[in-house]
GROMACS .gro file of C-alpha atoms in nm:
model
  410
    1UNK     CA    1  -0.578  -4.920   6.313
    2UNK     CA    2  -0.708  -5.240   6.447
    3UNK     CA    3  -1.067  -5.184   6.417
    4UNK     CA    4  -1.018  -5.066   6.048
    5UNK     CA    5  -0.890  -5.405   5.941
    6UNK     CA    6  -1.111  -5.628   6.185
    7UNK     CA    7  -1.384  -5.427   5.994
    8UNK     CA    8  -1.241  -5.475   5.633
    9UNK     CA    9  -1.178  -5.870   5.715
   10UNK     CA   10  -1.568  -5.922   5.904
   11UNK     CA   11  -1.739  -5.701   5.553
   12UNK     CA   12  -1.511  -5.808   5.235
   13UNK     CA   13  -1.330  -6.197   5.355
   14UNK     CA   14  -1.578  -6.498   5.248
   15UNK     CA   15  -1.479  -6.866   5.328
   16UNK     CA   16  -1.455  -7.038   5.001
   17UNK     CA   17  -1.490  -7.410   5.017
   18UNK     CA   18  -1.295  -7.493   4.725
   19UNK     CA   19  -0.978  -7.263   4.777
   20UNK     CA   20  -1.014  -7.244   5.135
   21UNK     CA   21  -1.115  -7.569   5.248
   22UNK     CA   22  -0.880  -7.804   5.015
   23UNK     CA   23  -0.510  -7.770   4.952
   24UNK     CA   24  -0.555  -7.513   4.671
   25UNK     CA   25  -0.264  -7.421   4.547
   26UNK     CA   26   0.008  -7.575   4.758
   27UNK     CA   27   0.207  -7.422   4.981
   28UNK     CA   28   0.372  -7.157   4.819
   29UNK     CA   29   0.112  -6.954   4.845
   30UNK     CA   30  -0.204  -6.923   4.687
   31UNK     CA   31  -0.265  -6.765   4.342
   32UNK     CA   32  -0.474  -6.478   4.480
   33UNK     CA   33  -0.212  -6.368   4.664
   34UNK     CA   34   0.088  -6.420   4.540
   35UNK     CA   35  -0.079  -6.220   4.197
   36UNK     CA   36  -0.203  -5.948   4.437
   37UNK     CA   37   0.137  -5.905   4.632
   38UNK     CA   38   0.274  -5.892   4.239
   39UNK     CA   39   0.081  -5.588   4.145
   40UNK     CA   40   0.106  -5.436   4.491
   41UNK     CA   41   0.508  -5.434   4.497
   42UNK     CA   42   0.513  -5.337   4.070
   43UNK     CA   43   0.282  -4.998   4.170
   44UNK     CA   44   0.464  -4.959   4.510
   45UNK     CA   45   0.807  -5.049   4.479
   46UNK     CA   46   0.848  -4.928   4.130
   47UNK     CA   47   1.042  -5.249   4.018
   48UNK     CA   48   1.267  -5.225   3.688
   49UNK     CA   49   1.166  -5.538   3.569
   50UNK     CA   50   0.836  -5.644   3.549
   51UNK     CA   51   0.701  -5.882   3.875
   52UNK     CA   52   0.450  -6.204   3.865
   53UNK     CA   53   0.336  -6.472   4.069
   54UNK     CA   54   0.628  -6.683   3.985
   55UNK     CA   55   0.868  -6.454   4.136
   56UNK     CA   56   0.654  -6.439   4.533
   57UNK     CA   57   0.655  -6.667   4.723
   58UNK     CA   58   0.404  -6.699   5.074
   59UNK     CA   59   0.551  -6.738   5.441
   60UNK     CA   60   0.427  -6.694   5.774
   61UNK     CA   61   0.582  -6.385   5.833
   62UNK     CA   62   0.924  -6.309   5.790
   63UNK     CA   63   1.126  -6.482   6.077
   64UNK     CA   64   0.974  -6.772   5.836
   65UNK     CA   65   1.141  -6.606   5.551
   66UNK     CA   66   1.466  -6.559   5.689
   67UNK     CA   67   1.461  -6.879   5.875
   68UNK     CA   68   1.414  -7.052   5.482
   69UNK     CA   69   1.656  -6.794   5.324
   70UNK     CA   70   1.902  -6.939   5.572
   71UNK     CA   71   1.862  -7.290   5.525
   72UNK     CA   72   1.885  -7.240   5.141
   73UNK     CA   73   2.191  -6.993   5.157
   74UNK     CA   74   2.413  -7.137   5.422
   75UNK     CA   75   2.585  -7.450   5.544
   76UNK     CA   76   2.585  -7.485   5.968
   77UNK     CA   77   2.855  -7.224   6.101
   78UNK     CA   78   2.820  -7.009   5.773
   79UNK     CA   79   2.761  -6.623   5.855
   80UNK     CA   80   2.497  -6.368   5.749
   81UNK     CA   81   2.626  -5.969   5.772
   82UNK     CA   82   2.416  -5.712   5.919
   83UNK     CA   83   2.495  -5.320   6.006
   84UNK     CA   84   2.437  -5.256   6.357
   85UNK     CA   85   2.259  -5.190   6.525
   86UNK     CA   86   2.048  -5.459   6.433
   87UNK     CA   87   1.690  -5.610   6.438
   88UNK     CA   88   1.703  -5.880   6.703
   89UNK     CA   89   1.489  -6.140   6.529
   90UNK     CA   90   1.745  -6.165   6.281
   91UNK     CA   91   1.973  -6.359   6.527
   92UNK     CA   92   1.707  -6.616   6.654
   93UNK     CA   93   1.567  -6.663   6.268
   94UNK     CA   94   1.926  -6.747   6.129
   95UNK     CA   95   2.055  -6.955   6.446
   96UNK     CA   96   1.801  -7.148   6.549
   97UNK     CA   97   1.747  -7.425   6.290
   98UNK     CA   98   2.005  -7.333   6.063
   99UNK     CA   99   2.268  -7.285   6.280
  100UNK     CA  100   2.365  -6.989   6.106
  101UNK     CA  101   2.557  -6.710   6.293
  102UNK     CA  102   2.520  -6.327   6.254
  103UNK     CA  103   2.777  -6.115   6.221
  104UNK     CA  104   2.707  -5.726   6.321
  105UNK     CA  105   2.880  -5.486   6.095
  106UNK     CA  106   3.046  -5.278   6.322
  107UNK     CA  107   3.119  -4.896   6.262
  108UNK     CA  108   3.337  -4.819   6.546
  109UNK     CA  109   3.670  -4.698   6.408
  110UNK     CA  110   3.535  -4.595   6.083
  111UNK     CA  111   3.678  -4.334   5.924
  112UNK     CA  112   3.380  -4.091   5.854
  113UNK     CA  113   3.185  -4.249   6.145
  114UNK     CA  114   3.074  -3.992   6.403
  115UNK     CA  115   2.699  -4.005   6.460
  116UNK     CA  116   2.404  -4.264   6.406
  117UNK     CA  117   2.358  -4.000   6.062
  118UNK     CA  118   2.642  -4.171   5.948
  119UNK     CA  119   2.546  -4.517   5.946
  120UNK     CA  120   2.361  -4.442   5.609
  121UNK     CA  121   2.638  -4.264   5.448
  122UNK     CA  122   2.744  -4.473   5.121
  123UNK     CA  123   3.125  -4.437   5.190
  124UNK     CA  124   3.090  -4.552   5.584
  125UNK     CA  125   2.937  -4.859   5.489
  126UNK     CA  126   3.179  -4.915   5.201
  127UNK     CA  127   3.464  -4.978   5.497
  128UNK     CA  128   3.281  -5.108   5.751
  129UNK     CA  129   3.152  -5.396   5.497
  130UNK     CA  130   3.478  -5.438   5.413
  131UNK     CA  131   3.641  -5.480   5.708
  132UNK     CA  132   3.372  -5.692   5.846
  133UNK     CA  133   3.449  -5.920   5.583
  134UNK     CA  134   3.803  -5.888   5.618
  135UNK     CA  135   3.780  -6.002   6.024
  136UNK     CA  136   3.533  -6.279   5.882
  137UNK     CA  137   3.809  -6.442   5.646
  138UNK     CA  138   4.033  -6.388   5.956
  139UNK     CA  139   3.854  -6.609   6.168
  140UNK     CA  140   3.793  -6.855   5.905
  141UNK     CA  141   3.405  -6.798   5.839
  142UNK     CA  142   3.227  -6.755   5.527
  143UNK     CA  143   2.992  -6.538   5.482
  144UNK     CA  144   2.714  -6.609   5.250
  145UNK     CA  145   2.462  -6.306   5.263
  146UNK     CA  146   2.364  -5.972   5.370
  147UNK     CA  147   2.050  -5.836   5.527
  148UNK     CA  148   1.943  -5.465   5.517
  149UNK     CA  149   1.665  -5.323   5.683
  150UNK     CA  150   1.512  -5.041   5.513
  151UNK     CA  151   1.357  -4.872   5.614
  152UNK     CA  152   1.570  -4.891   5.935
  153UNK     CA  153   1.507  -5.118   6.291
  154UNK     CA  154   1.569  -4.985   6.566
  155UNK     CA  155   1.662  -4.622   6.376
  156UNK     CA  156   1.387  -4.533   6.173
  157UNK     CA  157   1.509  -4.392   5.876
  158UNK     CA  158   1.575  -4.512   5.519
  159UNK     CA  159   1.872  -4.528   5.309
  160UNK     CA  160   1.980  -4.335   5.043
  161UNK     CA  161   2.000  -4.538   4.695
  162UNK     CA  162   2.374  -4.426   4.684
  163UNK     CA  163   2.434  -4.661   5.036
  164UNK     CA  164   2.177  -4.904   4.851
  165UNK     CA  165   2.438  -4.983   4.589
  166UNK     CA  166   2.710  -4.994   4.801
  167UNK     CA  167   2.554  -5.271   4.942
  168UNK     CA  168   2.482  -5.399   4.635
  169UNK     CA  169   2.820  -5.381   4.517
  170UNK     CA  170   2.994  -5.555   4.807
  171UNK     CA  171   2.727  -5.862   4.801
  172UNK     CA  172   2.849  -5.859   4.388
  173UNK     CA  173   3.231  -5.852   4.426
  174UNK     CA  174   3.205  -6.119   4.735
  175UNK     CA  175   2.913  -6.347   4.611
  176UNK     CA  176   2.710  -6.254   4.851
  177UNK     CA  177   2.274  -6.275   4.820
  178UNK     CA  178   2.147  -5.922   4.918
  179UNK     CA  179   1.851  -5.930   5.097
  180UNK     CA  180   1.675  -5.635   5.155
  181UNK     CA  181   1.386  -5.630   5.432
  182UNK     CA  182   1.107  -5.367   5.341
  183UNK     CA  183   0.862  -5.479   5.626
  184UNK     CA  184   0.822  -5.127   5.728
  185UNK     CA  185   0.836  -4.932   5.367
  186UNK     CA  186   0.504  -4.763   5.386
  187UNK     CA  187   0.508  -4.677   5.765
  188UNK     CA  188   0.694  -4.339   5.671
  189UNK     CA  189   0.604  -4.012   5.730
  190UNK     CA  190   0.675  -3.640   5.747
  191UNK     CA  191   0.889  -3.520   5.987
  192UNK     CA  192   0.953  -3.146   6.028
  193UNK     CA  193   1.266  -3.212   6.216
  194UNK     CA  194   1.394  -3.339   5.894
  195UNK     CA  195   1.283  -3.167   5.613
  196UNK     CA  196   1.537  -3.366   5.354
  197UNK     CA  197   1.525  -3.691   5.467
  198UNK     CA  198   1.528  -3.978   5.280
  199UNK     CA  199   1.224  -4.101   5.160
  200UNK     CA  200   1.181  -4.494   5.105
  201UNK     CA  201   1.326  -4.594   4.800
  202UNK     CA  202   1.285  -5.001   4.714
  203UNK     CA  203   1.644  -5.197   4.610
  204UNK     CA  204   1.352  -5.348   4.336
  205UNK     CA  205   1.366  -4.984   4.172
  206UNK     CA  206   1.714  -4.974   4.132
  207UNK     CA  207   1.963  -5.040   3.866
  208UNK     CA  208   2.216  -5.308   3.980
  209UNK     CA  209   2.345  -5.428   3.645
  210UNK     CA  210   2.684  -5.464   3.631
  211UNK     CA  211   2.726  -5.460   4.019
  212UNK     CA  212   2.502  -5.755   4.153
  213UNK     CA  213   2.335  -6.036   3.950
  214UNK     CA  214   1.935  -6.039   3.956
  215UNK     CA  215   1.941  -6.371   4.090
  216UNK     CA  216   2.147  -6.282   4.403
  217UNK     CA  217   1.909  -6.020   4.515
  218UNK     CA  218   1.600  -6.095   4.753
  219UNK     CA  219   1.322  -5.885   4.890
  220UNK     CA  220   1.132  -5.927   5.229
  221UNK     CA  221   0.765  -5.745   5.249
  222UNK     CA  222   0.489  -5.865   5.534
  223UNK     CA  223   0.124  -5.795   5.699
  224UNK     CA  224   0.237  -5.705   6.029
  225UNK     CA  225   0.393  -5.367   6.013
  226UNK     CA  226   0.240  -5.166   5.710
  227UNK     CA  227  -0.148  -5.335   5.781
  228UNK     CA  228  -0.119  -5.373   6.156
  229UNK     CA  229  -0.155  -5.758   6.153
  230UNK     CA  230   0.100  -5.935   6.369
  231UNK     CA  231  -0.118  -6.184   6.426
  232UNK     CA  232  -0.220  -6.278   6.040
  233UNK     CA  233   0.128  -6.444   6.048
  234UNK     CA  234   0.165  -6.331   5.680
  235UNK     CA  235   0.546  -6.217   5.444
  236UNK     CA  236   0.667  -6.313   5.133
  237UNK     CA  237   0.998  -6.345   4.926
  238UNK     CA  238   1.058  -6.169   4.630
  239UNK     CA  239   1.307  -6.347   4.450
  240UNK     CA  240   1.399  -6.409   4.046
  241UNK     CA  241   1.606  -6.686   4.144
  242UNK     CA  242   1.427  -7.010   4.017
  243UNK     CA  243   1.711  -7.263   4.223
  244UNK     CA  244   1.580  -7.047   4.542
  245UNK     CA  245   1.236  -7.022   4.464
  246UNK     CA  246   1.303  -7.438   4.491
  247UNK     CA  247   1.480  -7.435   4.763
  248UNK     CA  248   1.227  -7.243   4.959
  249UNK     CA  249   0.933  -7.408   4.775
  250UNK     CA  250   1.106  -7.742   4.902
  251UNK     CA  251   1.031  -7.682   5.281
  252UNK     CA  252   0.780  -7.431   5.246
  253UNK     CA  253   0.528  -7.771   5.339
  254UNK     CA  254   0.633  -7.720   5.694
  255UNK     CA  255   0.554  -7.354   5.719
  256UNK     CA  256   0.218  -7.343   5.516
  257UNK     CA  257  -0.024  -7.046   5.594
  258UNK     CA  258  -0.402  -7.122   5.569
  259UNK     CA  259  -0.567  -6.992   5.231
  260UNK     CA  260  -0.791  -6.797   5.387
  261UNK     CA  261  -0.580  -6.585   5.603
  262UNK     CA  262  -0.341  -6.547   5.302
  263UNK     CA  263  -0.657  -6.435   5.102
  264UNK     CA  264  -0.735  -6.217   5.360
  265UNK     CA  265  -0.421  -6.024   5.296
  266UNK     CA  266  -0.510  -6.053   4.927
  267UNK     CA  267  -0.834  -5.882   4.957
  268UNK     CA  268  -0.656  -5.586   5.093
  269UNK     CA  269  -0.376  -5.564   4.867
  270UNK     CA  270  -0.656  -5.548   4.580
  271UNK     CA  271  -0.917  -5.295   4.715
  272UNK     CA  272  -0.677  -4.974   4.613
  273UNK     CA  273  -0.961  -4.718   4.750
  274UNK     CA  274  -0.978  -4.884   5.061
  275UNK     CA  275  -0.565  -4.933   5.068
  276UNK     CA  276  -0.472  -4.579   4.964
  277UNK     CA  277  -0.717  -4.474   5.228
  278UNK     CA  278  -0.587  -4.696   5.545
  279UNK     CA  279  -0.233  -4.586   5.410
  280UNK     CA  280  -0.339  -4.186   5.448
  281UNK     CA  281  -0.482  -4.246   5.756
  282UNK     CA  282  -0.208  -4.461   5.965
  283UNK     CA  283   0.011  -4.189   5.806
  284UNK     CA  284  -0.198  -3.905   5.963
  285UNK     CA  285  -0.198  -4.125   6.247
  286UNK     CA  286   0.158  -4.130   6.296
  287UNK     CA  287   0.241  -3.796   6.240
  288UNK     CA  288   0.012  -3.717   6.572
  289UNK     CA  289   0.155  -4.018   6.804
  290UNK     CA  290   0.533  -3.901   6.673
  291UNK     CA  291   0.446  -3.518   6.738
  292UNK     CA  292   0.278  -3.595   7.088
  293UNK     CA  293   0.583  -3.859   7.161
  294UNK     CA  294   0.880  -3.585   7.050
  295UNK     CA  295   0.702  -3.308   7.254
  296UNK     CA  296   0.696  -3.511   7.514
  297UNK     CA  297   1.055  -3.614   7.549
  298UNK     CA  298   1.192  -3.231   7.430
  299UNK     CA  299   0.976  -3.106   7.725
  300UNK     CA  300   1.149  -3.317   7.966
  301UNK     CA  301   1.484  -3.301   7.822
  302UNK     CA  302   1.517  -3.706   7.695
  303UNK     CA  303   1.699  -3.655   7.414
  304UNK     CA  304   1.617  -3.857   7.101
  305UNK     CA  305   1.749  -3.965   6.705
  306UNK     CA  306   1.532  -3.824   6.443
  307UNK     CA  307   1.345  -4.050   6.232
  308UNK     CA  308   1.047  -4.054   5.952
  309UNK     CA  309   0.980  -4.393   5.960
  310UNK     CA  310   0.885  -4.698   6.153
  311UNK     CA  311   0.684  -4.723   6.415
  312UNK     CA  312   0.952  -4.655   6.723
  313UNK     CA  313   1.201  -4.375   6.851
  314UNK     CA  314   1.569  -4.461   6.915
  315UNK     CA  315   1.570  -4.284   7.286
  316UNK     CA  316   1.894  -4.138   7.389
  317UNK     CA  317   1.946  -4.248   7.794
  318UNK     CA  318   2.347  -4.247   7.769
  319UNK     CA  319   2.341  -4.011   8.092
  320UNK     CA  320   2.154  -4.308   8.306
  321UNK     CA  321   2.487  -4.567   8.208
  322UNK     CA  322   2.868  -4.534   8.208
  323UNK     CA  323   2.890  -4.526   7.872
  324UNK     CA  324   3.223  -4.616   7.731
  325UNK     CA  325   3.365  -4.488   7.416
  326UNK     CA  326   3.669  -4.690   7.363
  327UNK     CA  327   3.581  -4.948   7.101
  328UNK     CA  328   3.700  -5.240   7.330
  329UNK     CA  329   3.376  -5.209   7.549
  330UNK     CA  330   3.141  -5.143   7.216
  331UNK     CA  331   2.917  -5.480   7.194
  332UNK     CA  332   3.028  -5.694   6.826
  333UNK     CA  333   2.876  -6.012   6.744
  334UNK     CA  334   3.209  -6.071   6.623
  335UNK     CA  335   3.436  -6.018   6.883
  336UNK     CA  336   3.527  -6.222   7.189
  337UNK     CA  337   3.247  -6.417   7.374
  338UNK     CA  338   3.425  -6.265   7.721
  339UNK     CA  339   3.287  -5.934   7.893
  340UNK     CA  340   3.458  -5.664   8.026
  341UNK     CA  341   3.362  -5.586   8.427
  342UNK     CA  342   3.281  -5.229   8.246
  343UNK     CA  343   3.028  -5.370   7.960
  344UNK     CA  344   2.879  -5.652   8.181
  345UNK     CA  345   2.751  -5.335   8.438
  346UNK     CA  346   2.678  -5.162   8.159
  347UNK     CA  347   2.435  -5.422   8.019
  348UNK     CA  348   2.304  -5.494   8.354
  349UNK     CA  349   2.219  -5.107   8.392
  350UNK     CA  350   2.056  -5.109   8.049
  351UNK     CA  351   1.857  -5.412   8.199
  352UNK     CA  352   1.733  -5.260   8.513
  353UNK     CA  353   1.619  -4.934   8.336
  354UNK     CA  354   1.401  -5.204   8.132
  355UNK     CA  355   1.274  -5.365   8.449
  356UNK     CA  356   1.247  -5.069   8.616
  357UNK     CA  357   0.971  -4.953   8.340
  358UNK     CA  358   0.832  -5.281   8.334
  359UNK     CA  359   0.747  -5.229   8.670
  360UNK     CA  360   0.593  -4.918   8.600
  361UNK     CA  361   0.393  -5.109   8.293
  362UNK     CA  362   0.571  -5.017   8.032
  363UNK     CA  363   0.793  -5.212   7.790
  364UNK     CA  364   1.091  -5.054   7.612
  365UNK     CA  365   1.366  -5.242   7.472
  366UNK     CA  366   1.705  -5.204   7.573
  367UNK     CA  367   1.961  -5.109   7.325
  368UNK     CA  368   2.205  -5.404   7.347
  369UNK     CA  369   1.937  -5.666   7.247
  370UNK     CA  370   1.922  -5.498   6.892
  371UNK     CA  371   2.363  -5.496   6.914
  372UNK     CA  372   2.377  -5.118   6.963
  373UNK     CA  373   2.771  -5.051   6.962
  374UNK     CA  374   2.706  -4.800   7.254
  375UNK     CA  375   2.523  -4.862   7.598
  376UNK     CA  376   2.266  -4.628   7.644
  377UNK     CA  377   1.991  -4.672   7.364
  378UNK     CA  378   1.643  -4.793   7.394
  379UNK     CA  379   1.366  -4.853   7.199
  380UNK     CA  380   1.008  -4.658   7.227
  381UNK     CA  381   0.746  -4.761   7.004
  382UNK     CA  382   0.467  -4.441   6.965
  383UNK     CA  383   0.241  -4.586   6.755
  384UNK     CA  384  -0.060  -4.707   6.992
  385UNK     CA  385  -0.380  -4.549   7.101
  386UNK     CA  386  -0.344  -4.170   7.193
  387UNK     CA  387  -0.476  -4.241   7.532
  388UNK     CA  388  -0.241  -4.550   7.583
  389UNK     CA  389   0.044  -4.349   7.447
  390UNK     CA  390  -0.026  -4.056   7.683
  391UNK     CA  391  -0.039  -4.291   7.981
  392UNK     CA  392   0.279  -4.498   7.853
  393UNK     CA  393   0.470  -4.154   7.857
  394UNK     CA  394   0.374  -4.049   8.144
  395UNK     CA  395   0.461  -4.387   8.354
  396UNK     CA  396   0.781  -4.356   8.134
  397UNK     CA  397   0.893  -4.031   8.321
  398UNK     CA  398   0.830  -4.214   8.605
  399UNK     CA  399   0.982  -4.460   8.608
  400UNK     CA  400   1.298  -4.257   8.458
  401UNK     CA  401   1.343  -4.052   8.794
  402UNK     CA  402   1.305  -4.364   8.960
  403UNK     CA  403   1.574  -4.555   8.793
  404UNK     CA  404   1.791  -4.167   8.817
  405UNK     CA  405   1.845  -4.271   9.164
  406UNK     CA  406   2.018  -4.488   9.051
  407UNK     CA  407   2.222  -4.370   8.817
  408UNK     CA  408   2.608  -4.398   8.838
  409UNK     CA  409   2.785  -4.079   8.912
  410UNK     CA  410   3.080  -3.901   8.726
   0.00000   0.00000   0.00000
């Protein structure tokens, strides 16, 4: 869908001299936007409460949005929550000028934890929260937020609004911000594989009175995912919380995005013909790459987890690595810094199945970079060119027998 939008920026973007060339509106982002992204999230998201430019706020994507919400939530060696597994980014954007650690919300031991289905089941998360936070108080760390990402990274699904108030529950009881990443809300799509699966729901559409206060709940949105524009460099936070809207408005100098890429954005967000029509057609475009992708693997017996959203497929290689099962060898942010023999070979096998496609010119990511709590796991994004995705599979399988060779036996 690159051409589309190189097409839409070179016919509908003009340079204006005043708003483009001059500080404008500062660096929270400028008016155009920050109104558009307003209307886009109030007929998208189907907020509660009504949305305006006061409540957005403009960053250069959302590592810069996490990197603020960081900063403005958290003290150095304070702790953010996330369920594993988990998007890596998360890690670097918290830790690396905030000097804020992450703490994976582990589900192994769980009662009611059995399969990756489970990690969206309401009463799962319930204890794993829980005992996450428990084991933080333990160790003497406070933990000052929790971030979701739904629809799901690395899984690929979305979570029911049930598990969306669970969450919100345990950030009210434990005075905790909830902040809920949506990057990927309208990359969904059908998937005959699962014919009830949860469609994307937004926390802005649901009723958290009583259980969380407005102003400790946060939503992420971006370019990148939904309009195929890594490179515009463009998120925002939602927020209703005027102290953070400061906060973040406070530093927000140091991470300004031009006008006229913002505007850019803008343009698209208010052209609804053109957006409902790039929306139906990435759509239709992902339901081909994920049917050719799924086809691909069932034919050659890589087994796979379901999903209907996203633009990647959590592939099941467990067979390739000595898996283990006990919970002592499962990967936790918050456990001991020292590796068993087992999960150190482990890890390394996960690595040279990596570099083993690498070599073969493809790129998948290893499970244990996004804190998957079982060895095995990688990540395959489908959604490229059918031709590149054709060729990518094929030097997949590839490189797959090669790295069989080398696969420990039972």
């Amino acid at each position: 869908m690159h051409n589309e939008i190189a097409d839409f920026i070179k016919q509908e973007v003009t340079v204006l001299p005043v708003n483009h060339l001059t500080y404008s509106t500062g660096p929270r982002g400028s008016h155009r936007l920050r109104l558009a992204a307003a209307n886009f999230l109030t007929d998208e998201f189907k907020p509660r409460r009504s949305l305006g430019i006061d409540n957005i706020l403009i960053t250069p994507g959302l590592a810069s949005a996490i990197d603020a919400l960081a900063w403005t939530f958290c003290d150095e060696g304070d702790a953010i929550l996330i369920p594993q597994p988990l998007y890596n980014g998360f890690i670097v954007d918290a830790l690396n000028r905030s000097n804020v650690q992450v703490i994976g919300v582990s589900y192994t031991g769980v009662e009611g934890y059995t399969t990756l289905d489970d990690l969206f089941d309401p009463e799962v998360n319930r204890k794993a929260i829980a005992r996450a936070l428990d084991r933080a108080k333990i160790n003497g760390i406070k933990v000052k937020a929790l971030i979701i990402s739904n629809p799901h990274n690395p899984l690929g699904r979305c979570y029911p609004p049930e598990t969306l108030k669970v969450f919100a529950r345990a950030c009210g009881k434990n005075d905790l911000h909830f902040i809920s990443d949506e990057i990927y809300a309208k990359s969904t799509f059908p998937n005959p594989a699962i014919p009830d699966a949860v469609p994307f729901l937004s926390t802005l559409s649901l009723d958290f009175s009583g259980i969380l206060d407005s102003t400790r709940h946060h939503i992420l949105y971006g370019a990148s995912k939904d309009f195929c524009a890594n490179g515009l460099r463009l998120g925002l936070v939602c927020t209703r919380n005027e102290g953070v809207m400061g906060a973040l408005s406070s530093i927000s100098i140091f991470s300004w995005s031009p006008h006229l890429i913002q505007d850019v954005w803008a343009a698209m967000l208010e052209n609804k013909p053109w957006l409902a029509a790039f929306t139906a057609e990435k759509a239709e475009r992902m339901v081909v790459n994920h049917r050719i992708t799924t086809s691909f693997l069932r034919e050659h017996d890589i087994r796979y987890f379901d999903t209907n959203a996203g633009l990647f497929i959590w592939v099941d290689l467990r067979h390739m690595i000595t898996s283990p099962k006990d919970p002592q060898h499962q990967i936790m942010l918050d456990s001991s810094d020292i590796e068993s023999t087992l999960e150190k070979t482990c890890k390394q096998r996960e690595v040279q199945i990596a570099d083993i496609c690498m070599k073969h010119g493809v790129l998948v990511a290893p499970g244990h970079v996004y804190v998957a709590e079982e060895y095995g796991w990688f990540r395959l994004t489908f959604t490229v060119g059918k031709d590149a995705l054709q060729e990518g599979l094929n030097r997949f399988l590839e490189a797959l027998k090669e790295a069989e060779a080398f696969t420990p036996q039972a």
